[in-house]
PDB file of N, CA and C in Angstrom:
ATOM      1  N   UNK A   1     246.961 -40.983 236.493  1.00 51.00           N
ATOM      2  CA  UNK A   1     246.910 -41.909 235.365  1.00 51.00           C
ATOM      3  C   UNK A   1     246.736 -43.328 235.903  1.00 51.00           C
ATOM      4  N   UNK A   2     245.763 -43.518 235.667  1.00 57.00           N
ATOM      5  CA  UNK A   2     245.369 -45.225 235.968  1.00 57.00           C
ATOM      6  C   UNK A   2     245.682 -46.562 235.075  1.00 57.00           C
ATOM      7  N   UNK A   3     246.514 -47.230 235.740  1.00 59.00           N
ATOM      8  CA  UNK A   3     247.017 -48.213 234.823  1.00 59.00           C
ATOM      9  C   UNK A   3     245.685 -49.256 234.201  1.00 59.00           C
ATOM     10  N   UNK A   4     245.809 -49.640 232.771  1.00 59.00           N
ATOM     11  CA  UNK A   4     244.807 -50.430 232.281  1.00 59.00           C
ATOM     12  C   UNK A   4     245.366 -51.933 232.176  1.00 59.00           C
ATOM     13  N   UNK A   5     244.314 -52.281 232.575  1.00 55.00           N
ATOM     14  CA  UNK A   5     244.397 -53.704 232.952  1.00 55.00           C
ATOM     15  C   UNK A   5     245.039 -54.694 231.203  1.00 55.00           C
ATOM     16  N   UNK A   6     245.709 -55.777 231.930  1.00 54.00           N
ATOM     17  CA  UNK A   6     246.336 -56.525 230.755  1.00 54.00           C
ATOM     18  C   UNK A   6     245.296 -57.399 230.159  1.00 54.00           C
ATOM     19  N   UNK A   7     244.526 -57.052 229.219  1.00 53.00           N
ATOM     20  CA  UNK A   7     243.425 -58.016 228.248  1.00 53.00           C
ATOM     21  C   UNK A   7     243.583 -58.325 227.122  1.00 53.00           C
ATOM     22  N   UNK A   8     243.469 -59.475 226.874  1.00 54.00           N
ATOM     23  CA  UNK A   8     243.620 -59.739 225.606  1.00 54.00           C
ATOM     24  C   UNK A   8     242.033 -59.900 225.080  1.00 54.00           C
ATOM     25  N   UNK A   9     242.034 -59.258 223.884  1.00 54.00           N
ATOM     26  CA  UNK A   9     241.094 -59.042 223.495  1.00 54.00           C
ATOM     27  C   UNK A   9     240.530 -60.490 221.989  1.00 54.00           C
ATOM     28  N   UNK A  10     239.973 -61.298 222.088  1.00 49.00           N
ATOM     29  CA  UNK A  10     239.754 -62.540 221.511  1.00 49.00           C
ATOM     30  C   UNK A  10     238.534 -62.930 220.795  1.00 49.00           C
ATOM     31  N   UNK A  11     237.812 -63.102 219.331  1.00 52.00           N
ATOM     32  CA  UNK A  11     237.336 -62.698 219.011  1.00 52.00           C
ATOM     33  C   UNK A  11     236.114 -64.144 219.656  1.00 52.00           C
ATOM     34  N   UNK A  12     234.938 -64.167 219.427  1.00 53.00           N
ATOM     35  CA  UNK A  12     234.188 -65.098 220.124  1.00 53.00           C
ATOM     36  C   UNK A  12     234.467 -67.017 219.474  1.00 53.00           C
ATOM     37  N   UNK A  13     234.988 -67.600 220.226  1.00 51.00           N
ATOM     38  CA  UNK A  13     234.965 -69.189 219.427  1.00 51.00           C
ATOM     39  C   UNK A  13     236.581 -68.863 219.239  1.00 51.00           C
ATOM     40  N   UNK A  14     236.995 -68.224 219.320  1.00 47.00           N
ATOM     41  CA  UNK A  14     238.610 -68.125 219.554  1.00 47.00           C
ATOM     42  C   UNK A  14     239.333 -68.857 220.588  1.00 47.00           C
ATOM     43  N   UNK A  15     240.323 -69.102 220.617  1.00 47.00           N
ATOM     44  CA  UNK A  15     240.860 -69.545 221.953  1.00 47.00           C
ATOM     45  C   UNK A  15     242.480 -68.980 221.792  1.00 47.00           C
ATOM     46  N   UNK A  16     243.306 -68.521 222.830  1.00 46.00           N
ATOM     47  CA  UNK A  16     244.046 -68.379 223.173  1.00 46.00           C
ATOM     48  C   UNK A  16     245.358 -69.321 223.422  1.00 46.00           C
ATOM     49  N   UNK A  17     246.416 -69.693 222.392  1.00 44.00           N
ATOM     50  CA  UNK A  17     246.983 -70.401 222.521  1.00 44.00           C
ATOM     51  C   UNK A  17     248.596 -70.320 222.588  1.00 44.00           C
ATOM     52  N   UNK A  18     249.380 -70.556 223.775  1.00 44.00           N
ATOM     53  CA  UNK A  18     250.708 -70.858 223.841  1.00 44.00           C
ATOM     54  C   UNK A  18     251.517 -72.017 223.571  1.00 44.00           C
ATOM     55  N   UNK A  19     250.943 -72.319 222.504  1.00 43.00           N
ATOM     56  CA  UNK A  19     251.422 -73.970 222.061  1.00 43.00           C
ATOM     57  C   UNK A  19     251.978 -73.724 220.492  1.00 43.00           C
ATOM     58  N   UNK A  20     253.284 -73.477 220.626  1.00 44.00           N
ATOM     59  CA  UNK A  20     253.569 -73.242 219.428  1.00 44.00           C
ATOM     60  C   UNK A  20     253.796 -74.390 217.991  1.00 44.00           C
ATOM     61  N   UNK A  21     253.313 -75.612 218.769  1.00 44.00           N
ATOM     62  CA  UNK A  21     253.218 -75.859 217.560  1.00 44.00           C
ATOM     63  C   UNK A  21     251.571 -75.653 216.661  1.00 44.00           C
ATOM     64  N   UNK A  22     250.874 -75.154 217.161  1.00 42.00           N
ATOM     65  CA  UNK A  22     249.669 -74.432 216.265  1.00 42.00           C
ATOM     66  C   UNK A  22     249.934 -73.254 216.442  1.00 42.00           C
ATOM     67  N   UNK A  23     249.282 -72.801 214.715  1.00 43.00           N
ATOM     68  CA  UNK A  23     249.278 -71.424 213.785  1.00 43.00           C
ATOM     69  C   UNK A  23     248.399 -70.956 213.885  1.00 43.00           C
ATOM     70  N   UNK A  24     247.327 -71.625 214.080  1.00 50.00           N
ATOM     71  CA  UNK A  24     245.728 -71.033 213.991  1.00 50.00           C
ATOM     72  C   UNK A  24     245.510 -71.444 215.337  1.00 50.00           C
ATOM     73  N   UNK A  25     244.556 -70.043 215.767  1.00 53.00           N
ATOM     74  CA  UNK A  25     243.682 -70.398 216.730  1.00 53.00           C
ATOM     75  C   UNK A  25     242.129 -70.071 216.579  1.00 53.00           C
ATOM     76  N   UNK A  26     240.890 -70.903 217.329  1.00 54.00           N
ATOM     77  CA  UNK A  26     239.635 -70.505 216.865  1.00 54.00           C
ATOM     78  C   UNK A  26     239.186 -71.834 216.047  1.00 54.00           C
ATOM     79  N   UNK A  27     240.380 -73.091 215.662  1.00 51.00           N
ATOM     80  CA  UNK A  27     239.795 -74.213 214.969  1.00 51.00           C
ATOM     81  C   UNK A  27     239.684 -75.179 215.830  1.00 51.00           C
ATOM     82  N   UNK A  28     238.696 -75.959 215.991  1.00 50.00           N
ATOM     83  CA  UNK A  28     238.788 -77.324 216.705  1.00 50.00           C
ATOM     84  C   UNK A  28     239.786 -77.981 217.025  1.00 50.00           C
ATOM     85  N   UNK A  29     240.619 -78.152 218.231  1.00 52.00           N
ATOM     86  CA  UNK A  29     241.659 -79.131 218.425  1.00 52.00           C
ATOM     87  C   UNK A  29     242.019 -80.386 217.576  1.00 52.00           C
ATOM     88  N   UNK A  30     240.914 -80.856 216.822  1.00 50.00           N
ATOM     89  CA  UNK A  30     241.014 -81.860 215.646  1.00 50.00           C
ATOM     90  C   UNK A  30     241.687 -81.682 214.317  1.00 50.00           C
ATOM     91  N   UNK A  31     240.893 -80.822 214.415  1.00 46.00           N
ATOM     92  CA  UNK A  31     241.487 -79.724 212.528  1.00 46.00           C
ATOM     93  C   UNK A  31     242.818 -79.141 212.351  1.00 46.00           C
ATOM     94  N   UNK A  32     243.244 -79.000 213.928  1.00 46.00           N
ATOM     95  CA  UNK A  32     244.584 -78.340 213.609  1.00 46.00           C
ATOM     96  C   UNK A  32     245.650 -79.328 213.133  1.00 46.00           C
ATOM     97  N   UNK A  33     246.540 -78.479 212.141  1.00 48.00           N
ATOM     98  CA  UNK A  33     247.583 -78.775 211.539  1.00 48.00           C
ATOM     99  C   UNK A  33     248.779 -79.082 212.678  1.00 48.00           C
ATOM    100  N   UNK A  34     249.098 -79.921 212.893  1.00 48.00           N
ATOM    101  CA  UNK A  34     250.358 -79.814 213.655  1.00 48.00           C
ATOM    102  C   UNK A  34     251.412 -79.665 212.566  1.00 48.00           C
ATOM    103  N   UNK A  35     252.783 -78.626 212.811  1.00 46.00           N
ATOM    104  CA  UNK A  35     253.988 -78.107 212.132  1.00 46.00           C
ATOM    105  C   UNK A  35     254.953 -79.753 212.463  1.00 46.00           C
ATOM    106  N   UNK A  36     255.137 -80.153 211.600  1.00 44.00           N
ATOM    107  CA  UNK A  36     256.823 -81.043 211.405  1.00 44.00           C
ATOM    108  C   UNK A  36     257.359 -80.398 212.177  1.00 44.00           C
ATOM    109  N   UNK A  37     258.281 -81.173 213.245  1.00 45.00           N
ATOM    110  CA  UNK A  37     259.359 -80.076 213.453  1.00 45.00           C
ATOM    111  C   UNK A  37     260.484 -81.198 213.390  1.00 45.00           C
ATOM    112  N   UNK A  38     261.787 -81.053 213.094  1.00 45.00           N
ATOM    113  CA  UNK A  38     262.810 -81.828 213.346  1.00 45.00           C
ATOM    114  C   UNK A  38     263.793 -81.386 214.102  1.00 45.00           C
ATOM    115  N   UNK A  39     264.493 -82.434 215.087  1.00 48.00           N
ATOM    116  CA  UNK A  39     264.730 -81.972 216.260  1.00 48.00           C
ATOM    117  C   UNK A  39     266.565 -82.609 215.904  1.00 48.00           C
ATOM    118  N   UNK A  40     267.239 -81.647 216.082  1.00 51.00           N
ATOM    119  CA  UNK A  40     268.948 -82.478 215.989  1.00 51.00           C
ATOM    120  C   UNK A  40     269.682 -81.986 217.221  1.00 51.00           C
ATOM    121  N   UNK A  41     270.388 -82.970 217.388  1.00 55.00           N
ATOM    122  CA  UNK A  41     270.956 -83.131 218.875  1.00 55.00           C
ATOM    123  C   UNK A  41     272.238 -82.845 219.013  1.00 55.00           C
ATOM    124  N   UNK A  42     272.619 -82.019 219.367  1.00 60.00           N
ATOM    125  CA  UNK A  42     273.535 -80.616 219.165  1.00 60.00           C
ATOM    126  C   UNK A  42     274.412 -80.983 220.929  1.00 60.00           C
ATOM    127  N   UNK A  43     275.404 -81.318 221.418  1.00 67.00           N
ATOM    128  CA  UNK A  43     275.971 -81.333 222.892  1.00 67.00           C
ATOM    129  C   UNK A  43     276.010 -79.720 223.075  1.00 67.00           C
ATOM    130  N   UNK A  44     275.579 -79.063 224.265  1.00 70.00           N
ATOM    131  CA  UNK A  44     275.623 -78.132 224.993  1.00 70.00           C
ATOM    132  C   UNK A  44     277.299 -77.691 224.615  1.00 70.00           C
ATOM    133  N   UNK A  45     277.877 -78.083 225.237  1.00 70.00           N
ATOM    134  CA  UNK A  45     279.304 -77.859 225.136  1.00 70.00           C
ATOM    135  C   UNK A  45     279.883 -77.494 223.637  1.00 70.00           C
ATOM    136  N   UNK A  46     279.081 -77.878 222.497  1.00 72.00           N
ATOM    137  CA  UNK A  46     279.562 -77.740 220.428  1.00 72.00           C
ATOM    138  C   UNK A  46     278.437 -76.039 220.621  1.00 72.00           C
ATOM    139  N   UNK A  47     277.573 -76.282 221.072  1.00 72.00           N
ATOM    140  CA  UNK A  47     276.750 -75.029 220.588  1.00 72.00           C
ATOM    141  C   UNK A  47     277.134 -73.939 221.455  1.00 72.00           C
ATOM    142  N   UNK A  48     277.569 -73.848 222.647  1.00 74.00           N
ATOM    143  CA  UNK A  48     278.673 -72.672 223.085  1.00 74.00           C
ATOM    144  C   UNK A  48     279.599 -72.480 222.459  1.00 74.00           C
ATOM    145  N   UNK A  49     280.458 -73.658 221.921  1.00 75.00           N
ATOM    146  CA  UNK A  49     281.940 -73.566 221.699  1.00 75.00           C
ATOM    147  C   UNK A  49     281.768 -72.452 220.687  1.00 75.00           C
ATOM    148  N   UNK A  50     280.449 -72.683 219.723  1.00 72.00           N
ATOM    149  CA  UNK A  50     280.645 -72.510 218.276  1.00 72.00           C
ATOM    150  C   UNK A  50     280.210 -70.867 218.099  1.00 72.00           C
ATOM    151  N   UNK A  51     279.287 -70.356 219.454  1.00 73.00           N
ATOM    152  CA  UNK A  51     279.024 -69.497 219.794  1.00 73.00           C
ATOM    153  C   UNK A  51     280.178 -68.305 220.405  1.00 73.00           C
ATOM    154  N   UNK A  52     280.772 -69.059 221.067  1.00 72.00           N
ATOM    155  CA  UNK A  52     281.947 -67.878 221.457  1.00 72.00           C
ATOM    156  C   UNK A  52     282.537 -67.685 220.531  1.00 72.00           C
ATOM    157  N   UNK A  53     283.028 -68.928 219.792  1.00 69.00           N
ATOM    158  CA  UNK A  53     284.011 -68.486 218.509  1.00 69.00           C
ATOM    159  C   UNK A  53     283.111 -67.256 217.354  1.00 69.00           C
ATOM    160  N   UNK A  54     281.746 -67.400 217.451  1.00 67.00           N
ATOM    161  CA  UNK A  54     281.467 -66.500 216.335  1.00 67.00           C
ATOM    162  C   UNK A  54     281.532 -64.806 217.314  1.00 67.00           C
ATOM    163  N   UNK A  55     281.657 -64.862 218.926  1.00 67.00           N
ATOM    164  CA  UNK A  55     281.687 -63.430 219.398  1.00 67.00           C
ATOM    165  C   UNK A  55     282.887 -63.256 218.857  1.00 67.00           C
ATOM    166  N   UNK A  56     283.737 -64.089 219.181  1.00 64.00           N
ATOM    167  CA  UNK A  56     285.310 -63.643 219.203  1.00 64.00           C
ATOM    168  C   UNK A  56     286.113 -62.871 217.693  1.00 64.00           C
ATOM    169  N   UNK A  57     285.351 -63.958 216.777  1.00 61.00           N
ATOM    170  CA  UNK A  57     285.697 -63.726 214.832  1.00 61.00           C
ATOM    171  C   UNK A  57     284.327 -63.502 214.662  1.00 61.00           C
ATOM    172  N   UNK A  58     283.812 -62.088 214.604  1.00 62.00           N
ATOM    173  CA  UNK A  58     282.675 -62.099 214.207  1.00 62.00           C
ATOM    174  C   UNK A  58     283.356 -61.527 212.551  1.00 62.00           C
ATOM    175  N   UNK A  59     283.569 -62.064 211.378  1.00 60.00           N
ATOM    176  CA  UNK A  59     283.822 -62.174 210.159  1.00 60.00           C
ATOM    177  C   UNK A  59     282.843 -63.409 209.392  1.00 60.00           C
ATOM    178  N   UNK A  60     282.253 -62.571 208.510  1.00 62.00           N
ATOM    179  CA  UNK A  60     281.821 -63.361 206.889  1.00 62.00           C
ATOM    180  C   UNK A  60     282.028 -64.586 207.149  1.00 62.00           C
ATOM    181  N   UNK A  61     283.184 -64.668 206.864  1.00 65.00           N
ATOM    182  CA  UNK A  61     283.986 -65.927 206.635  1.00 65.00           C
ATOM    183  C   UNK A  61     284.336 -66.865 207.645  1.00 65.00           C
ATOM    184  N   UNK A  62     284.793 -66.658 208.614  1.00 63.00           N
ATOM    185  CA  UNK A  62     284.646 -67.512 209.840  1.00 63.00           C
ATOM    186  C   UNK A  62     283.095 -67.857 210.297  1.00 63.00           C
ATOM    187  N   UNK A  63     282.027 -67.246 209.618  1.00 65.00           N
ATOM    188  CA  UNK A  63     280.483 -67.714 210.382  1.00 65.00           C
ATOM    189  C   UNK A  63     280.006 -68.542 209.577  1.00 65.00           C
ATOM    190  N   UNK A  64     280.524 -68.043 208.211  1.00 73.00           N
ATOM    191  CA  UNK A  64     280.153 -69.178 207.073  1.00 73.00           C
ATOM    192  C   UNK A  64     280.952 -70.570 207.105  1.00 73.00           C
ATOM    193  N   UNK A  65     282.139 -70.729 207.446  1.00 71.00           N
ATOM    194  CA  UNK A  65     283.650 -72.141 208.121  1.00 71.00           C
ATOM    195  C   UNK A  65     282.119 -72.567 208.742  1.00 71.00           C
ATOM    196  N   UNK A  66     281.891 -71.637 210.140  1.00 71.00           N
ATOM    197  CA  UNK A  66     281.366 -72.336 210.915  1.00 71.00           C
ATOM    198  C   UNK A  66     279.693 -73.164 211.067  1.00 71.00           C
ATOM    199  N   UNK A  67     279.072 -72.493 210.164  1.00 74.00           N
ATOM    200  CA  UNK A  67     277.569 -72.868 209.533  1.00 74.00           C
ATOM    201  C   UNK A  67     277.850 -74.218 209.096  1.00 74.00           C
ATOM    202  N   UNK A  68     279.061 -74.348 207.660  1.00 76.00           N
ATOM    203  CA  UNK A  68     279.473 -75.420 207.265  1.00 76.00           C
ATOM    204  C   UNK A  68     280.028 -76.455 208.237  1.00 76.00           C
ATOM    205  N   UNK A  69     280.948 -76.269 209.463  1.00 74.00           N
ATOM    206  CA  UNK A  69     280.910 -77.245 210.282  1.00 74.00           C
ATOM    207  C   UNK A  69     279.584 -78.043 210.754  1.00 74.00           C
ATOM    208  N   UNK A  70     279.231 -76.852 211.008  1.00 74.00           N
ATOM    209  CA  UNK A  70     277.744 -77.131 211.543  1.00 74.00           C
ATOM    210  C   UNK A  70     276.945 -77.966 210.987  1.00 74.00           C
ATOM    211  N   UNK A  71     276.693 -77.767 209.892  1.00 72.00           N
ATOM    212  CA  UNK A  71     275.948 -78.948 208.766  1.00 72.00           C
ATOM    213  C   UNK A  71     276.648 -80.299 208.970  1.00 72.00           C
ATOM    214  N   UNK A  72     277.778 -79.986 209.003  1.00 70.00           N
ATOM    215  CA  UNK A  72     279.016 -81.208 209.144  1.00 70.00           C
ATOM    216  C   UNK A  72     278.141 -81.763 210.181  1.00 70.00           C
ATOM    217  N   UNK A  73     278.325 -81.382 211.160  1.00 67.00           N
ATOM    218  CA  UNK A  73     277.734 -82.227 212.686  1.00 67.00           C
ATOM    219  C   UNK A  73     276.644 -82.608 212.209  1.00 67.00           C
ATOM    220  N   UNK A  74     275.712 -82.091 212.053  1.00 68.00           N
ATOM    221  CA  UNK A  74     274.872 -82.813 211.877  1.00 68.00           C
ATOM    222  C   UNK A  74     274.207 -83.731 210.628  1.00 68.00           C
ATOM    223  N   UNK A  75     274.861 -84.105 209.827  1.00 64.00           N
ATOM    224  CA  UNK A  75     275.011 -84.922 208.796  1.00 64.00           C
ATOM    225  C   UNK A  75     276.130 -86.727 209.797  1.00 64.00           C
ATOM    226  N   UNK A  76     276.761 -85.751 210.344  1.00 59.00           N
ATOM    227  CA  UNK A  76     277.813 -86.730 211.033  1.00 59.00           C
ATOM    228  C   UNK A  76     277.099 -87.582 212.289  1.00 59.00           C
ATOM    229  N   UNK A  77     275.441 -86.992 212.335  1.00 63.00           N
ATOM    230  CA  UNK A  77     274.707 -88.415 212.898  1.00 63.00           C
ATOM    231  C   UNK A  77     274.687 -89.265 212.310  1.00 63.00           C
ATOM    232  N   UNK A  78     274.662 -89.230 210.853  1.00 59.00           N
ATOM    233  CA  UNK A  78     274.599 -90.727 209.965  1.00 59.00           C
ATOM    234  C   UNK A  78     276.407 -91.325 209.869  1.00 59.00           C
ATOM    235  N   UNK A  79     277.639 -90.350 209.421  1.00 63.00           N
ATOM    236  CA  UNK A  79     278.191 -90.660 209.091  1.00 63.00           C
ATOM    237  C   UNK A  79     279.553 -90.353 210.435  1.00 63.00           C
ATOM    238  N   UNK A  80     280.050 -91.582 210.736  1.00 69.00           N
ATOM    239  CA  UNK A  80     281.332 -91.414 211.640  1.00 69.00           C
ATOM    240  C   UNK A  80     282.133 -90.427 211.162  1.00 69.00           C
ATOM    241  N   UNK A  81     282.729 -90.818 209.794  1.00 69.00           N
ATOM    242  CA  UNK A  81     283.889 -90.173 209.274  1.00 69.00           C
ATOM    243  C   UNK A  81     283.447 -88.170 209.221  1.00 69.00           C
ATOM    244  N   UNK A  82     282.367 -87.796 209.139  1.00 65.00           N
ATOM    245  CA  UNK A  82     282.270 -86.643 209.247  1.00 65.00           C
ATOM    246  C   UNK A  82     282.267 -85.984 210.402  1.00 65.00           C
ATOM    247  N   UNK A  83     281.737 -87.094 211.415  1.00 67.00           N
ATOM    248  CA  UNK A  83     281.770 -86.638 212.888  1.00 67.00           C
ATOM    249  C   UNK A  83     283.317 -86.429 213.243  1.00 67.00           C
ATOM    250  N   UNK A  84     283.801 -87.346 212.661  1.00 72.00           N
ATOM    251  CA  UNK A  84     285.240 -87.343 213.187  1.00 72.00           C
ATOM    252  C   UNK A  84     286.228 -85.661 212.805  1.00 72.00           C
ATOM    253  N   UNK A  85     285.409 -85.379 211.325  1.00 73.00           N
ATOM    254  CA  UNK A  85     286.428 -84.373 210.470  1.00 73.00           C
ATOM    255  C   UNK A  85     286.079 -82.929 211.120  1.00 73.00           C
ATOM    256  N   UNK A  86     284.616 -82.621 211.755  1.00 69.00           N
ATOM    257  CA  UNK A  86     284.023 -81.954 212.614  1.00 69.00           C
ATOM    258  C   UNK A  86     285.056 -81.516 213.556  1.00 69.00           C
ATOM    259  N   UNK A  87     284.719 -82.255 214.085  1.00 71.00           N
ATOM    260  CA  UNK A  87     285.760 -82.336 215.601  1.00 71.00           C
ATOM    261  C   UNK A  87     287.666 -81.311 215.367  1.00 71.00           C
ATOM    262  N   UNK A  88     287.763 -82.615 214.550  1.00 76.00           N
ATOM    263  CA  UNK A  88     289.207 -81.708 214.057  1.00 76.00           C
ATOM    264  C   UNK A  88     288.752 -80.271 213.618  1.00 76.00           C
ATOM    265  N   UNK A  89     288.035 -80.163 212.907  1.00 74.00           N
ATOM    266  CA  UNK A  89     288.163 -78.679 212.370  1.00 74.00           C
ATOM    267  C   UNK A  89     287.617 -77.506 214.230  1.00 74.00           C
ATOM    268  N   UNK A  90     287.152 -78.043 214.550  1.00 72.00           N
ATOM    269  CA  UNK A  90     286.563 -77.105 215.368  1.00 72.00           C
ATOM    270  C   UNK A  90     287.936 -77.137 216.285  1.00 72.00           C
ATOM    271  N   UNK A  91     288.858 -78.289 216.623  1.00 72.00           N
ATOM    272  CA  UNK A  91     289.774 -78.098 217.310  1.00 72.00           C
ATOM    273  C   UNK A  91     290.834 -77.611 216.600  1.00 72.00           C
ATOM    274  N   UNK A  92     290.785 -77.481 215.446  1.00 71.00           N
ATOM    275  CA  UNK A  92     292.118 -76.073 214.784  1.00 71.00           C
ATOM    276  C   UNK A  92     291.684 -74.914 215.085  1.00 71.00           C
ATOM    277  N   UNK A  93     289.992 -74.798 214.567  1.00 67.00           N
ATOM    278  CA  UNK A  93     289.486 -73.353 214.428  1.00 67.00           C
ATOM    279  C   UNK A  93     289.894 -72.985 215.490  1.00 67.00           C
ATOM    280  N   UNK A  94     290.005 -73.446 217.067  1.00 65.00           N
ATOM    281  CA  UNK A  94     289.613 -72.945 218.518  1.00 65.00           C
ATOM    282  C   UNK A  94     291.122 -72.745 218.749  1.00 65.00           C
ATOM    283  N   UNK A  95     291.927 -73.293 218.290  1.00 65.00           N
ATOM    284  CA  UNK A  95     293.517 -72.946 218.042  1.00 65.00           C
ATOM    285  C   UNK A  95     294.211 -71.969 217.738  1.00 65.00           C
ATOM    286  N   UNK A  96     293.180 -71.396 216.396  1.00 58.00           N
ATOM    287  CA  UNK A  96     293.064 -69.708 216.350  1.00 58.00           C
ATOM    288  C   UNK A  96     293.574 -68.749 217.260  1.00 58.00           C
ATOM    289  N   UNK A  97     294.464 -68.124 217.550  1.00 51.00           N
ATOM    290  CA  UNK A  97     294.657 -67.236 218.818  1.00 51.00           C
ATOM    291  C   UNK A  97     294.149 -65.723 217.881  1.00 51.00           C
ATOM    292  N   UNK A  98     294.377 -65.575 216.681  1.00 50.00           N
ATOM    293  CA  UNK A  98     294.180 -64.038 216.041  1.00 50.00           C
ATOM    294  C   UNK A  98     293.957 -64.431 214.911  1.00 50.00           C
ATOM    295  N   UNK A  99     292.602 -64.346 214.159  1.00 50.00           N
ATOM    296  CA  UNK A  99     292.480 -64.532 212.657  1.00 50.00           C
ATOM    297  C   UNK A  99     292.922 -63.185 211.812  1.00 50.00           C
ATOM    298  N   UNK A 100     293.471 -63.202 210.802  1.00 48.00           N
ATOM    299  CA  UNK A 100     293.786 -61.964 209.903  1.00 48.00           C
ATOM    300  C   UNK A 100     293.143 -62.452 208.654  1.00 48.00           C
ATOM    301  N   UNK A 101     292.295 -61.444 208.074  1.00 46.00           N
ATOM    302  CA  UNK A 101     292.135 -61.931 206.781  1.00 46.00           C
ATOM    303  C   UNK A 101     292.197 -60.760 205.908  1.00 46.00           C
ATOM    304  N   UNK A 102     292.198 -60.959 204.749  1.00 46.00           N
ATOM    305  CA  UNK A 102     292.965 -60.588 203.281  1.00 46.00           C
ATOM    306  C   UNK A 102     291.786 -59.919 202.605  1.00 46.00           C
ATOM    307  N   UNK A 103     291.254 -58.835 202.351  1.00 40.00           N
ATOM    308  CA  UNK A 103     289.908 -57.951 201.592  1.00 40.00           C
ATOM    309  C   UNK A 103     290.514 -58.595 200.169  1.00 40.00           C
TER     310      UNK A 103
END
């Protein structure tokens, strides 16, 4: 059994593209649409934290707390006082040693 070679098969006037911000390929570099993207600035250290806590309580309800923090942070680029309320909550949540919850 002879291995077949890796080709991508491309139709003519096509081009091949790893640039995700274009959808289409095959249009003039001019024509293309570039995608919006918005970019929020998240510390390495909040997007683990927030990550272990969802291995640890993987529950409904603790992913949804934590989505809503989440929004928190990042709303709390404009506003101190939310950055501030963030913080606290993530340092109770992480306080947590055993969540129990109530069906």
């Amino acid at each position: 059994m002879s291995k077949k070679p890796l080709v991508r098969k491309v139709k003519r006037g096509a081009e091949i593209s790893h640039d995700t911000s274009y959808s289409v390929a095959g249009i003039p570099e001019s024509d293309k649409l570039k995608k919006e993207t918005t970019t929020i600035s998240v510390s390495l250290a909040t997007r683990n934290k927030i990550k272990s806590l969802r291995r640890i309580y993987k529950t409904k309800t603790v992913n949804e707390t934590l989505d809503k923090m989440l929004d928190q942070y990042v709303e709390s680029n404009l506003d101190q006082d939310l950055r501030q309320e963030f913080v606290k909550n993530l340092k109770v949540l992480n306080s947590v040693d055993e969540l129990t919850l109530d069906d």
